[in-house]
Short mmCIF file of C-alpha atoms in Angstrom, two decimals:
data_model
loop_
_atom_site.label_atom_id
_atom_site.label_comp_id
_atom_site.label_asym_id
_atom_site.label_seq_id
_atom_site.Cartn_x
_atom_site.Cartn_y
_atom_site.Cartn_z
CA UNK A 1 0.00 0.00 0.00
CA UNK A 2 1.26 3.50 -1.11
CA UNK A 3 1.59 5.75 2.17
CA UNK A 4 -0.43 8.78 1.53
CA UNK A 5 0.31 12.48 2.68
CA UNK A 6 -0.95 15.93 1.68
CA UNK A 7 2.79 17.91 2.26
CA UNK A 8 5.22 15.25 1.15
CA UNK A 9 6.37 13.37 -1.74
CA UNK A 10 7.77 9.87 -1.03
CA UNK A 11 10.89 8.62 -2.51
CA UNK A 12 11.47 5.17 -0.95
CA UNK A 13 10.31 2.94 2.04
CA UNK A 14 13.78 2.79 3.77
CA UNK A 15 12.17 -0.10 6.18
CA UNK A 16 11.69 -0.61 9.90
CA UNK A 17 12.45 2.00 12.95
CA UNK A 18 12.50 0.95 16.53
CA UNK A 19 11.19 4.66 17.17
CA UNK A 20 8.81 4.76 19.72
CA UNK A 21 8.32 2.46 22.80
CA UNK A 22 6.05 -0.41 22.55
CA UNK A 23 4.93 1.03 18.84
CA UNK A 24 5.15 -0.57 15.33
CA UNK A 25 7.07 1.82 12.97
CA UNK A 26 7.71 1.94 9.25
CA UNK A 27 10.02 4.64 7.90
CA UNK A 28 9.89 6.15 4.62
CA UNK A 29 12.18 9.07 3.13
CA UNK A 30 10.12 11.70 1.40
CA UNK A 31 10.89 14.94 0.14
CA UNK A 32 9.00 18.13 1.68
CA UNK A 33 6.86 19.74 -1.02
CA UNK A 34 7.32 23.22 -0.25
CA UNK A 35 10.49 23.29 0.75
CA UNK A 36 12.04 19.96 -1.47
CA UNK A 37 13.75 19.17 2.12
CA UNK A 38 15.01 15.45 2.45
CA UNK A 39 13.51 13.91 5.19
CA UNK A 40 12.74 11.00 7.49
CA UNK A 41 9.37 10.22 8.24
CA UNK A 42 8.63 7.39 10.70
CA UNK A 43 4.79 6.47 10.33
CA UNK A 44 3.67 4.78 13.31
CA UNK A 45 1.03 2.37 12.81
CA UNK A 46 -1.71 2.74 15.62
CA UNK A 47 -2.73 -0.60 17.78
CA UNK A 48 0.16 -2.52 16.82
CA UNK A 49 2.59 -2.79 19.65
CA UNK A 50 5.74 -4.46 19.11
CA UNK A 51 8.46 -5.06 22.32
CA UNK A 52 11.68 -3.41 22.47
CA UNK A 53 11.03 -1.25 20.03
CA UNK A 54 12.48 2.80 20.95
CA UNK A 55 11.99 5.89 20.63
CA UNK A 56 13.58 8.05 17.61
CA UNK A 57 15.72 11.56 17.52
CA UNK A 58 14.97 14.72 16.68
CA UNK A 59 11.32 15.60 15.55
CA UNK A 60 10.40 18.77 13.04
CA UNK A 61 6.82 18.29 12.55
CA UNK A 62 3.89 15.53 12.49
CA UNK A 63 0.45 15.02 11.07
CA UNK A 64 -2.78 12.66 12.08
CA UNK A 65 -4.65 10.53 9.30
CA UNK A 66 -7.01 8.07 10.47
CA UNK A 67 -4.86 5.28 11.92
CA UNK A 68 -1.75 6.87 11.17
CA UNK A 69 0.59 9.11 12.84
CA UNK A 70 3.59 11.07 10.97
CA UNK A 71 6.78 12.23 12.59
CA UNK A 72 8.69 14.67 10.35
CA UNK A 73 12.39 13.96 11.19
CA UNK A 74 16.03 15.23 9.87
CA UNK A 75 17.30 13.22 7.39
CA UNK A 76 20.83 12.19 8.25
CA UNK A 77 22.64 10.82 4.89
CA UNK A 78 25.94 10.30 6.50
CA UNK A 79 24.49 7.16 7.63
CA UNK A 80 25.81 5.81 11.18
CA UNK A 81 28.95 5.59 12.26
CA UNK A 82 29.43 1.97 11.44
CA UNK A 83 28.76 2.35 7.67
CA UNK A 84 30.64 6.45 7.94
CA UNK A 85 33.55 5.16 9.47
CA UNK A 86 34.26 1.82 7.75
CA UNK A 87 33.41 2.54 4.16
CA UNK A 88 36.55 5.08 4.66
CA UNK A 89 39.96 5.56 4.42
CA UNK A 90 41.51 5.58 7.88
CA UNK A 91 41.61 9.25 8.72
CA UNK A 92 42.72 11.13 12.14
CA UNK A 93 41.18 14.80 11.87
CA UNK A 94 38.34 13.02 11.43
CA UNK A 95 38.81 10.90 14.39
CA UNK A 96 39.68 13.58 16.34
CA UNK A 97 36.60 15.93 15.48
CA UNK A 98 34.40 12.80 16.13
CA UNK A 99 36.01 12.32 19.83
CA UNK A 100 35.19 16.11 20.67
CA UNK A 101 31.44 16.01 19.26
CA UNK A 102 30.93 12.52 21.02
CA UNK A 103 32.46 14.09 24.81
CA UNK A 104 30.54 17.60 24.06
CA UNK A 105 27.13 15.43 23.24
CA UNK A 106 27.07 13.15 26.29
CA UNK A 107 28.50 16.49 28.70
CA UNK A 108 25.47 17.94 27.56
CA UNK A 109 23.25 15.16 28.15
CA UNK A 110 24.46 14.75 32.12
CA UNK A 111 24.12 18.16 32.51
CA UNK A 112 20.42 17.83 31.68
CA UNK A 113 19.78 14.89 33.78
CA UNK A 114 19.86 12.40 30.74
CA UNK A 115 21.78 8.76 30.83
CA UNK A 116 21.66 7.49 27.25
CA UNK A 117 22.07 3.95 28.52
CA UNK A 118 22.66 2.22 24.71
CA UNK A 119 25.52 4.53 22.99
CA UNK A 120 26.51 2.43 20.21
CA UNK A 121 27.86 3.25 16.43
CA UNK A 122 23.78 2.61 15.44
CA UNK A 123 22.82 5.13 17.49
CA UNK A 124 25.30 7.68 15.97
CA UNK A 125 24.35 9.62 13.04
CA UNK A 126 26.02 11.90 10.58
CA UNK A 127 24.71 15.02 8.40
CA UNK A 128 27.39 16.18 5.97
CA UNK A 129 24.89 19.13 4.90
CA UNK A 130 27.74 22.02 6.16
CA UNK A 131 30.32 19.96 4.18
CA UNK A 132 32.46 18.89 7.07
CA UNK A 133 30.48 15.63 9.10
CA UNK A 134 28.25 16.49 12.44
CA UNK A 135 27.79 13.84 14.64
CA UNK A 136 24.22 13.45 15.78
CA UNK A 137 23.15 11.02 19.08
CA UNK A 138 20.18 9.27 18.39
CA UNK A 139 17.55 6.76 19.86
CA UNK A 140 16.82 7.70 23.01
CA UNK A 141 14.27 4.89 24.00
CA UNK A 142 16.50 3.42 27.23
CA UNK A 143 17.47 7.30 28.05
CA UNK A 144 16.77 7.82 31.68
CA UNK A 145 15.69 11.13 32.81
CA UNK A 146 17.56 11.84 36.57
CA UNK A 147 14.39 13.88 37.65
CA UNK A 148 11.71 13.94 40.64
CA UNK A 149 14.17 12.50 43.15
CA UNK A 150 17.34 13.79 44.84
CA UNK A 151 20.70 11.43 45.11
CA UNK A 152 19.22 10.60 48.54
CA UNK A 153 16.17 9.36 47.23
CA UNK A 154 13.91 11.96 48.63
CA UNK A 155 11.35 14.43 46.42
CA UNK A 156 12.29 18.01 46.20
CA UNK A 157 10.95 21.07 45.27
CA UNK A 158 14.52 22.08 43.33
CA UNK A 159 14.41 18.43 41.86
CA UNK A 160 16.40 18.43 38.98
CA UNK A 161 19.10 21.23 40.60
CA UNK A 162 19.55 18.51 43.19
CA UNK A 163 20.02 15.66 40.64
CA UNK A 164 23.74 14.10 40.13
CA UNK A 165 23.61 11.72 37.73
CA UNK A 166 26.87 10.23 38.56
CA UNK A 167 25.15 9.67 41.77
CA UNK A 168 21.84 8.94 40.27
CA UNK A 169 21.33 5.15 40.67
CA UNK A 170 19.98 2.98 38.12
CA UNK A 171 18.73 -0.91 38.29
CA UNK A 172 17.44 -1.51 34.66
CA UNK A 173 19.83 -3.91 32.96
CA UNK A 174 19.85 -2.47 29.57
CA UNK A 175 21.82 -1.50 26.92
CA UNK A 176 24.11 -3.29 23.85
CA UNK A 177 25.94 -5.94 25.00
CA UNK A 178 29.46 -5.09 23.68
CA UNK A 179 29.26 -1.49 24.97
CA UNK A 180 28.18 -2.19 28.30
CA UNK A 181 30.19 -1.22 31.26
CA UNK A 182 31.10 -3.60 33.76
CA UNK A 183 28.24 -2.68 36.91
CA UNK A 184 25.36 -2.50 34.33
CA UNK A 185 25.52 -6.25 33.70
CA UNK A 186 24.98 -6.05 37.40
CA UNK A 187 22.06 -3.76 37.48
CA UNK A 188 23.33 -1.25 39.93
CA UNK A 189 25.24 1.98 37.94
CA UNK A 190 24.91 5.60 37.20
CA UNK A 191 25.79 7.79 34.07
CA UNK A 192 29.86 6.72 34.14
CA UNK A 193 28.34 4.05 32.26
CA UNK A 194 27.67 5.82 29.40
CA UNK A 195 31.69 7.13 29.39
CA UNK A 196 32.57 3.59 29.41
CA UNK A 197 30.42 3.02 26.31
CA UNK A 198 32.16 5.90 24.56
CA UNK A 199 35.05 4.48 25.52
CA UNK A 200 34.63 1.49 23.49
CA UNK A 201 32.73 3.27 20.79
CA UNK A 202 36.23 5.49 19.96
CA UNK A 203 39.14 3.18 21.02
CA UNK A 204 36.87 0.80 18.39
CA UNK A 205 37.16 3.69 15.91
CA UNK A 206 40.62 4.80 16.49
CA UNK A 207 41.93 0.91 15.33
CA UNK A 208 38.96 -0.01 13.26
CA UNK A 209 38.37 -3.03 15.92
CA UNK A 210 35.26 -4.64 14.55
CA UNK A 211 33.00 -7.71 15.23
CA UNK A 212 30.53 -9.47 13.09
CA UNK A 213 26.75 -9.18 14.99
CA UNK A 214 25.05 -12.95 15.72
CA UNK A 215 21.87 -11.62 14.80
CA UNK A 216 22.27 -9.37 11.81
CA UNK A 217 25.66 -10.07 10.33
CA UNK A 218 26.67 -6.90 9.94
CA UNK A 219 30.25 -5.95 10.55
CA UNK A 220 30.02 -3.46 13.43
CA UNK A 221 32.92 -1.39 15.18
CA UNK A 222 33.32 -2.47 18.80
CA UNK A 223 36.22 -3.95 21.11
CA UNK A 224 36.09 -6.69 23.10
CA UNK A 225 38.08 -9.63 24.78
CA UNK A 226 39.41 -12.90 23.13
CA UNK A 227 39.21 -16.28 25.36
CA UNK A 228 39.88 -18.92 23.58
CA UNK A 229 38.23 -18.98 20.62
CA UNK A 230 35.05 -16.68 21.37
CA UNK A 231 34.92 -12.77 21.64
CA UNK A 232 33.54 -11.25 25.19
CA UNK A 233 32.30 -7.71 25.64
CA UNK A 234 35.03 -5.74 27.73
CA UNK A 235 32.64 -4.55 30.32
CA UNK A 236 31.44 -8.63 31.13
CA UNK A 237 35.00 -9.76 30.92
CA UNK A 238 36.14 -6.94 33.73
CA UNK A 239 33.09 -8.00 35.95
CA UNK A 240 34.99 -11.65 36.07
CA UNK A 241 38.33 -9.77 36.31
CA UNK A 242 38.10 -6.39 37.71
CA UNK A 243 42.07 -6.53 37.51
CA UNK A 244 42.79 -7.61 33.96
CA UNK A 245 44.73 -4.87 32.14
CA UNK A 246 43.06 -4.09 28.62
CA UNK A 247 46.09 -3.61 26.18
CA UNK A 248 45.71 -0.41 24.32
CA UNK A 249 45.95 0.13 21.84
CA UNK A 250 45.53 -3.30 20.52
CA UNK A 251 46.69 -3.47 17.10
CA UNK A 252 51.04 -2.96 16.66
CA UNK A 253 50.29 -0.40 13.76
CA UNK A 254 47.77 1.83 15.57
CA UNK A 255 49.46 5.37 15.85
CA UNK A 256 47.83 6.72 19.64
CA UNK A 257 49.39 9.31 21.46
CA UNK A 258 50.43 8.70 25.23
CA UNK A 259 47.13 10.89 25.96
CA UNK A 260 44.76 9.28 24.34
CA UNK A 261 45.59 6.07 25.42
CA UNK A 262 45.63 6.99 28.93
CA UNK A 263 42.25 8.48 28.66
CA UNK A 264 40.48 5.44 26.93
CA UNK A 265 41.85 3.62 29.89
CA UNK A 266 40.28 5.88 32.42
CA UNK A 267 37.03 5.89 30.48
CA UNK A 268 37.32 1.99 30.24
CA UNK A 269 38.45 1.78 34.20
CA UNK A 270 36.65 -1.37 35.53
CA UNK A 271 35.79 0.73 39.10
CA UNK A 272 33.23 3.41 37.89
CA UNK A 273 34.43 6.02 40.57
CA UNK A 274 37.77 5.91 38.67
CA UNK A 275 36.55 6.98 35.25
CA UNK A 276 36.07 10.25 34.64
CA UNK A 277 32.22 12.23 34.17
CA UNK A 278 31.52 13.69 31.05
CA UNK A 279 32.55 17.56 32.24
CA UNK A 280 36.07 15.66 33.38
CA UNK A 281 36.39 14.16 30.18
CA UNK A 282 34.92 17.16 28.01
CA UNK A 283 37.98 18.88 29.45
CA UNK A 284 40.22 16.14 28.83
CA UNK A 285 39.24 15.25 25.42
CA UNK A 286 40.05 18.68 24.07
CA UNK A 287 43.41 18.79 25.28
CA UNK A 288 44.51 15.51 24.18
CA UNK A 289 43.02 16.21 20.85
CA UNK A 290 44.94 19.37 20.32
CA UNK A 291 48.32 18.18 21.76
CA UNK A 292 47.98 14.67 18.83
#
């Protein structure tokens, strides 16, 4: 069945989005009419609830039609960062303007109260429409808001002033299993895991360290942890061995400066109190950057 709309004129069906919680979505690209605007419009399908499926990015617009619901949504044509990153040449200014939008998007997200709680290269998005690449975090449908109670536990009237989210404890088990820190496979941690996550995200970028996904095949970039012959996420294989030294970087060839290695190590510590937050790391990031 063609999809029907009044302001847009579809191009393509570019297939399923896990957009919003518990909600069936199909995705199509269109092109504004007025404007001839790319963009991405989820259609959610009412009555038909699927689990698991999340909650999208950045909305611009929507319209009702009996049975339907449109989201009008940015485009991004960079793709993700799995398909930006490995269907190009190695190249470090990239790199290094990547690592400074990725530590300026999640300080901004703790200092709103927000844990992402499944950073991954899916959830990363490019636009290339200012010619140079802007990184865009998406899918926010495990985000945690760190509102309506204090560290303590205890309602306030100045709720979210009182909010630290690297005090802020969370129970839910959730995330991507190779980009989960070490004390969410436990169920008890607080937004450091999210710098662990980024942690594996860029030392996975840096060296191109990639692993094939059981379920989809896809090549994707993340690090892990050989034993034997099977591939364990970092953060499960430091729960088992909070001591065990993660050698980075890991391939012979990789050019890192002393910096940047020492801060994916922090970021990656197995102790969450020992990693740095995202303000730390903001800080960090830029000076590293500048001094490779």
């Amino acid at each position: 069945k063609r999809e029907k709309n009044p302001h847009h004129h579809f191009v393509r069906r570019v297939g399923l989005a896990n957009w919003l919680l518990d909600t069936f979505v199909r995705a199509v690209l269109a092109v504004a009419e007025a404007s001839g605007v790319l963009l991405l419009l989820p259609v959610v399908l009412e009555g038909k609830p699927i689990p698991g499926a999340k909650r999208g990015e950045r909305i611009l617009g929507y319209a009702e039609e009996p049975c339907y619901l449109w989201f009008v949504m940015e485009f991004c044509e960079g793709g993700d960062l799995n398909q930006y990153v490995l269907s190009r040449r190695p190249d470090p200014a990239t790199n290094r303007s990547f690592m400074l939008q990725l530590t300026s998007a999640i300080a901004f997200l703790h200092k709103n109260h927000i844990v992402h709680r499944d950073l991954k290269p899916d959830n990363i998005l490019i636009t290339e429409k200012s010619g140079a690449p802007v990184l865009k975090v998406a899918d926010f449908g495990l985000s945690k808001v760190c509102a309506g109670l204090t560290a303590r536990g205890k309602k306030g009237s100045n709720e979210n002033k009182n909010v630290n989210v690297n005090k802020y404890w969370l129970s839910s088990a959730c995330g991507s299993d190779f980009y989960m820190a070490p004390e969410v496979w436990e169920g008890h941690y607080t937004a450091k895991a999210d710098i662990f996550a980024l942690g594996i995200i860029i030392w996975a970028m840096i060296e191109r360290i990639t692993f094939i996904d059981a379920e989809t095949k896809k090549e994707l970039l993340g690090t892990y942890v050989k034993q034997g012959t099977e591939i364990v996420p970092v953060g499960e294989a430091l729960l088992e061995n909070p001591k065990m030294e993660l050698h980075i970087p890991q391939k012979r060839r990789t050019s890192m400066s002393e910096g940047i290695k020492q801060l994916l190590k922090d970021m990656l510590a197995a102790n969450p109190q020992d990693r740095p937050d995202a303000f730390e790391l903001e800080t960090r990031m830029d000076q590293v950057t500048c001094a490779a």
